[in-house]
Amino acid sequence: MGLEERRTAWLGLAWLANIVSTPALIVFNSMMMTKYLLMAPITVSAIHLLTTAACVALLEALGVFGSEEKGQSMPKKHLAVFVLISCISLASASYSLAWNTLGLYQMFKLGILPVTFAMELMLALRRYHFVLVTALAAVMVGLFITLYRDSALRLPGLLMATLFVASTGIQQVLCGRLQQMYSQKPHQLLLKTASILGSLLLLSGPFLDKGLTGAWISSWEVNVPGLEMLLASCGAAVVVNLTQYMILGQFSASSYQVFGTFFKSVIVLVGVAVLFNDRWVDSTGYLGCATGLAGLLLYGAFALKQTSHQANQATTVKIAFGPGTEA
C-alpha cells in the first residue's frame, strides 16, 4: 500500500471513529450525571483533556506518529486565542446541554454549520458554488423544521446555545487554519492545546460546575461503577479529540459539520427517541431530518464532483507542462 493509500485509509478510519465515539461520549457523560450523580461536566471535560494530552504524549514518545518535523513556532498570541475560544466552547456546551433538552442540544449543534460557512468566507478559505450553498440551506431548513415547535426552548438556554454554536464554529475553523499556517500535525496542535486547556478548566471547572449544578464536585460519593464510566468517557474523549483534529487538518470545518455532525446528530436523536421516547420525533421531526439529509447528500455529491473535476484539471496541467515546469 502506497503513502497516499495509507493516508486515505487513516482518514477514513478517523471519520468512522469520530462518528462512533462522539455519540458514545455523550451517552457516557449523560449516564455519569443522571445515573451516577457526578454533577461536574466541566471538571470532567478537564479530566478528558488532560487524559488526551497524556495519551498523545505517550503515543508520540513511542513513535506511533512517526519521525515528523515539529513545524513552525506558533505565536503565543494565536495559541492563547485558540485556547480561550476552546474554553468558551466547552463551558458553554455544558451549560447548553444542562439548560436545553438533549434533542434541542443536538439540533442546536447543526447551527454550527452556518458559522463555519461564514468564517470560511470571511477568511477566504474556500469559495462556495450555488449548489453547495443550496445544500447548506437545506440542512439549515431541516434544523428549523425540527426546532421551531419545541416549547421546551427558553431564553437562557437559547443564549447559551448561541454562544456554544458561535464559539465552536470559530474553534473548528481555527483548528484547521492553525495547522495549515504553522505546518502543525494534528497531534502536535492537540498536545499543545489540550494540556493548557485541561489545566485551565481543572482550576475553574469546580466553580463553574457549582454555578451550573449547585453542588461542589467534592460532594460526589465516589463509587466503582461511576469511576468505570468516567474511565470509559476518558477513552472516548481521547478518540474524539484526536480524530477531530485529524479531520479538521485535512478537510474544511464546514465539510466536517456537514458529513460528521449531521450523522452524529441523527444517531443521537434517533437513539433518544428509541431509548427515552423523546417527544420531538413525530412527523415534523422526521421531515426535518429528511430535509437535512437531502441537503447532506446534495452537498456530498456536488463536492465529490467538484473535487474530481479539480483533480482532472491538475492532471491535465501536469501533462501539458511536464514535470518541474510551472504554468
Coordinates of C-alpha atoms in Angstrom, one line a residue:
M1 CA 0.0 0.0 0.0
G2 CA 1.4 3.4 -1.1
L3 CA 1.7 6.5 1.0
E4 CA -1.4 8.1 -0.4
E5 CA -3.5 4.9 0.1
R6 CA -2.3 4.7 3.7
R7 CA -3.2 8.4 4.3
T8 CA -6.7 7.8 2.8
A9 CA -7.2 4.7 4.9
W10 CA -6.2 6.6 8.1
L11 CA -8.6 9.5 7.2
G12 CA -11.4 7.0 6.6
L13 CA -10.8 5.3 9.9
A14 CA -10.7 8.8 11.6
W15 CA -14.1 9.7 10.2
L16 CA -15.6 6.4 11.3
A17 CA -14.0 6.5 14.8
N18 CA -15.2 10.1 15.2
I19 CA -18.8 9.4 14.2
V20 CA -19.0 6.4 16.5
S21 CA -17.1 7.8 19.5
T22 CA -18.9 11.2 19.7
P23 CA -22.4 9.8 20.5
A24 CA -20.7 7.3 22.8
L25 CA -19.1 10.2 24.7
I26 CA -22.5 12.0 25.0
V27 CA -24.1 8.9 26.4
F28 CA -21.3 8.3 28.9
N29 CA -21.4 11.9 30.1
S30 CA -25.2 11.7 30.4
M31 CA -25.1 8.5 32.4
M32 CA -22.4 9.9 34.8
M33 CA -24.7 12.8 35.6
T34 CA -28.1 11.0 35.7
K35 CA -27.2 7.5 37.0
Y36 CA -24.0 8.0 39.0
L37 CA -24.7 11.6 40.0
L38 CA -21.3 13.0 39.0
M39 CA -22.7 16.6 38.5
A40 CA -19.4 18.2 37.3
P41 CA -19.4 18.2 33.5
I42 CA -16.8 21.0 33.1
T43 CA -14.4 19.4 35.6
V44 CA -15.0 16.1 33.8
S45 CA -14.1 17.8 30.5
A46 CA -10.8 19.0 32.1
I47 CA -10.0 15.4 33.0
H48 CA -10.8 14.3 29.5
L49 CA -8.4 16.9 28.0
L50 CA -5.6 16.1 30.4
T51 CA -6.1 12.4 29.7
T52 CA -5.9 13.2 25.9
A53 CA -2.7 15.2 26.4
A54 CA -1.1 12.4 28.4
C55 CA -2.1 9.7 25.8
V56 CA -0.9 11.8 22.8
A57 CA 2.4 12.5 24.6
L58 CA 2.8 8.7 25.2
L59 CA 2.0 7.8 21.6
E60 CA 4.4 10.5 20.4
A61 CA 7.2 9.1 22.7
L62 CA 6.5 5.6 21.4
G63 CA 6.9 6.8 17.8
V64 CA 3.4 6.0 16.8
F65 CA 3.1 9.2 14.8
G66 CA 6.5 8.7 13.1
S67 CA 9.5 10.9 13.0
E68 CA 7.8 14.1 11.9
E69 CA 9.1 17.7 11.9
K70 CA 7.9 20.0 14.6
G71 CA 6.6 22.6 12.2
Q72 CA 6.9 26.4 12.6
S73 CA 6.7 28.0 16.0
M74 CA 3.2 29.2 16.8
P75 CA 2.9 32.7 18.3
K76 CA 1.7 32.7 21.9
K77 CA -1.0 35.2 20.9
H78 CA -2.6 32.8 18.4
L79 CA -2.3 29.9 20.8
A80 CA -3.9 31.9 23.6
V81 CA -6.8 33.0 21.4
F82 CA -7.4 29.4 20.3
V83 CA -7.3 28.1 23.8
L84 CA -9.7 30.9 25.0
I85 CA -12.2 30.1 22.3
S86 CA -11.9 26.4 23.0
C87 CA -12.5 27.1 26.7
I88 CA -15.7 29.1 26.0
S89 CA -16.9 26.4 23.6
L90 CA -16.5 23.6 26.2
A91 CA -18.0 25.6 29.1
S92 CA -21.0 26.8 27.0
A93 CA -21.6 23.3 25.7
S94 CA -22.0 22.0 29.3
Y95 CA -24.4 24.9 30.2
S96 CA -26.3 24.5 26.9
L97 CA -26.8 20.8 27.5
A98 CA -28.0 21.5 31.1
W99 CA -30.4 24.2 30.1
N100 CA -31.9 22.5 27.0
T101 CA -33.3 19.1 26.3
L102 CA -30.9 16.6 24.6
G103 CA -32.9 16.8 21.4
L104 CA -32.7 20.6 21.4
Y105 CA -29.0 20.5 22.2
Q106 CA -28.3 18.2 19.2
M107 CA -30.4 20.3 16.9
F108 CA -28.6 23.4 18.0
K109 CA -25.3 21.8 17.1
L110 CA -26.4 21.8 13.5
G111 CA -26.3 25.6 13.8
I112 CA -22.5 25.4 13.9
L113 CA -22.6 24.8 10.1
P114 CA -23.6 28.4 9.0
V115 CA -21.0 29.8 11.5
T116 CA -18.2 27.8 9.9
F117 CA -19.6 28.7 6.5
A118 CA -19.4 32.4 7.3
M119 CA -16.0 32.1 8.9
E120 CA -14.5 30.4 5.8
L121 CA -16.0 33.0 3.6
M122 CA -14.5 35.8 5.7
L123 CA -11.1 34.2 5.8
A124 CA -11.3 33.3 2.1
L125 CA -10.5 29.7 2.9
R126 CA -12.8 28.5 0.1
R127 CA -15.4 29.6 -2.4
Y128 CA -18.9 28.1 -2.5
H129 CA -20.8 27.2 -5.6
F130 CA -24.5 27.9 -5.7
V131 CA -25.3 24.2 -5.5
L132 CA -23.3 23.9 -2.3
V133 CA -25.0 27.0 -0.8
T134 CA -28.4 25.4 -1.6
A135 CA -27.3 22.2 0.1
L136 CA -26.2 24.0 3.2
A137 CA -29.5 25.9 3.2
A138 CA -31.4 22.6 3.0
V139 CA -29.6 21.3 6.1
M140 CA -30.5 24.5 8.0
V141 CA -34.1 24.3 6.9
G142 CA -34.2 20.8 8.3
L143 CA -32.9 22.2 11.6
F144 CA -35.6 24.9 11.6
I145 CA -38.4 22.5 10.8
T146 CA -37.4 20.2 13.7
L147 CA -36.7 23.1 16.2
Y148 CA -39.4 25.7 15.9
R149 CA -42.2 23.7 17.5
D150 CA -40.2 22.8 20.6
S151 CA -41.9 24.5 23.5
A152 CA -39.0 23.5 25.8
L153 CA -36.9 26.3 24.4
R154 CA -36.2 29.0 26.9
L155 CA -34.2 32.3 26.7
P156 CA -31.3 31.3 28.9
G157 CA -30.9 28.0 27.0
L158 CA -31.1 29.9 23.7
L159 CA -28.5 32.4 24.7
M160 CA -26.1 29.8 26.0
A161 CA -26.7 27.6 22.9
T162 CA -25.9 30.6 20.7
L163 CA -22.6 31.2 22.5
F164 CA -21.8 27.5 22.2
V165 CA -22.6 27.4 18.4
A166 CA -20.6 30.6 17.7
S167 CA -17.5 29.6 19.7
T168 CA -17.5 26.0 18.5
G169 CA -17.7 27.1 14.8
I170 CA -14.8 29.6 15.2
Q171 CA -12.8 27.0 17.1
Q172 CA -13.1 24.4 14.4
V173 CA -12.2 26.8 11.6
L174 CA -9.1 28.0 13.6
C175 CA -8.1 24.4 14.3
G176 CA -7.6 23.7 10.6
R177 CA -6.3 27.1 9.9
L178 CA -3.5 27.0 12.5
Q179 CA -2.4 23.5 11.3
Q180 CA -2.0 24.9 7.8
M181 CA -0.4 28.2 8.8
Y182 CA 2.3 26.8 11.0
S183 CA 2.7 23.3 9.5
Q184 CA 1.4 21.6 12.6
K185 CA 0.4 18.0 12.6
P186 CA -2.9 17.2 14.3
H187 CA -1.4 15.6 17.3
Q188 CA 1.2 18.4 17.8
L189 CA -1.5 21.1 17.9
L190 CA -3.7 18.9 20.1
L191 CA -0.8 18.2 22.6
K192 CA -0.1 22.0 22.9
T193 CA -3.7 23.0 23.4
A194 CA -5.2 20.1 25.4
S195 CA -2.6 20.4 28.3
I196 CA -3.2 24.1 28.6
L197 CA -7.0 24.0 28.2
G198 CA -7.3 21.0 30.5
S199 CA -5.3 22.8 33.3
L200 CA -7.4 25.9 33.0
L201 CA -10.6 24.0 33.2
L202 CA -9.4 21.9 36.1
L203 CA -8.8 25.2 38.0
S204 CA -12.0 26.9 37.0
G205 CA -14.2 23.9 36.5
P206 CA -15.3 23.3 40.1
F207 CA -16.5 26.9 40.4
L208 CA -18.3 26.7 37.0
D209 CA -19.9 23.4 38.0
K210 CA -21.0 24.8 41.3
G211 CA -22.8 27.6 39.4
L212 CA -24.3 25.1 37.0
T213 CA -25.4 22.3 39.3
G214 CA -25.4 23.9 42.7
A215 CA -23.0 21.3 44.1
W216 CA -19.3 21.0 44.6
I217 CA -17.5 18.1 43.0
S218 CA -16.2 17.1 46.4
S219 CA -19.8 16.2 47.4
W220 CA -19.8 13.3 44.9
E221 CA -20.0 9.9 46.6
V222 CA -17.3 8.0 44.8
N223 CA -18.4 4.6 43.6
V224 CA -16.7 2.0 41.4
P225 CA -19.4 2.0 38.6
G226 CA -19.1 5.8 38.4
L227 CA -15.3 5.6 38.1
E228 CA -15.6 2.9 35.4
M229 CA -18.0 5.2 33.5
L230 CA -15.5 8.1 33.9
L231 CA -12.7 5.9 32.6
A232 CA -14.8 4.9 29.6
S233 CA -15.7 8.5 28.9
C234 CA -12.0 9.4 29.0
G235 CA -11.2 6.7 26.4
A236 CA -14.0 8.0 24.1
A237 CA -12.8 11.6 24.6
V238 CA -9.2 10.7 23.5
V239 CA -10.6 9.2 20.3
V240 CA -13.0 12.2 19.7
N241 CA -10.3 14.8 20.2
L242 CA -7.6 13.2 18.2
T243 CA -9.8 12.3 15.2
Q244 CA -11.4 15.7 15.2
Y245 CA -8.0 17.4 14.9
M246 CA -7.0 14.9 12.2
I247 CA -10.2 15.6 10.2
L248 CA -10.0 19.4 10.6
G249 CA -6.4 19.3 9.4
Q250 CA -7.4 17.8 6.1
F251 CA -11.0 18.9 5.5
S252 CA -12.8 22.3 5.8
A253 CA -14.8 22.9 9.0
S254 CA -18.0 23.1 7.0
S255 CA -17.3 19.7 5.4
Y256 CA -16.7 18.3 8.9
Q257 CA -20.0 19.7 10.0
V258 CA -22.0 18.5 7.0
F259 CA -20.7 15.0 6.9
G260 CA -19.7 14.3 10.6
T261 CA -22.0 16.3 12.8
F262 CA -25.2 15.7 10.9
F263 CA -24.7 11.9 11.0
K264 CA -23.8 12.1 14.7
S265 CA -26.8 14.3 15.5
V266 CA -29.2 11.9 13.7
I267 CA -27.7 8.9 15.6
V268 CA -28.1 10.7 18.9
L269 CA -31.6 12.0 18.2
V270 CA -32.9 8.6 16.9
G271 CA -31.3 7.0 19.9
V272 CA -33.0 9.4 22.3
A273 CA -36.3 8.7 20.6
V274 CA -35.9 4.9 20.8
L275 CA -34.5 4.7 24.3
F276 CA -36.3 7.6 26.1
N277 CA -39.4 8.1 24.0
D278 CA -38.4 11.8 23.4
R279 CA -41.4 13.7 22.1
W280 CA -39.5 15.6 19.3
V281 CA -39.7 12.6 17.0
D282 CA -43.1 13.0 15.2
S283 CA -43.9 13.5 11.6
T284 CA -42.4 17.0 11.8
G285 CA -39.2 15.7 13.3
Y286 CA -38.8 13.1 10.6
L287 CA -39.5 15.8 7.9
G288 CA -36.7 17.9 9.4
C289 CA -34.2 15.1 9.4
A290 CA -35.2 14.1 5.8
T291 CA -34.7 17.6 4.6
G292 CA -31.4 17.9 6.3
L293 CA -30.3 14.5 4.9
A294 CA -31.3 15.6 1.4
G295 CA -29.1 18.7 1.8
L296 CA -26.3 16.5 3.0
L297 CA -26.5 14.1 0.0
L298 CA -26.6 17.0 -2.4
Y299 CA -23.6 18.6 -0.7
G300 CA -21.6 15.4 -0.8
A301 CA -22.5 14.5 -4.4
F302 CA -21.5 18.0 -5.7
A303 CA -18.4 18.3 -3.5
L304 CA -17.2 14.9 -4.8
K305 CA -17.9 16.0 -8.4
Q306 CA -16.0 19.3 -7.8
T307 CA -13.0 17.6 -6.3
S308 CA -12.9 15.1 -9.2
H309 CA -13.0 18.0 -11.7
Q310 CA -10.2 19.8 -9.9
A311 CA -8.1 16.6 -9.8
N312 CA -8.6 16.1 -13.6
Q313 CA -7.6 19.7 -14.2
A314 CA -4.4 19.3 -12.2
T315 CA -3.5 16.1 -14.1
T316 CA -4.1 17.9 -17.4
V317 CA -1.8 20.8 -16.4
K318 CA 0.9 18.4 -15.3
I319 CA 0.8 16.5 -18.6
A320 CA 0.7 19.7 -20.7
F321 CA 3.7 21.4 -19.0
G322 CA 5.6 18.4 -17.9
P323 CA 7.3 17.7 -14.5
G324 CA 9.3 20.6 -13.0
T325 CA 7.6 23.2 -15.2
E326 CA 5.2 25.8 -13.8
A327 CA 2.2 27.0 -15.8

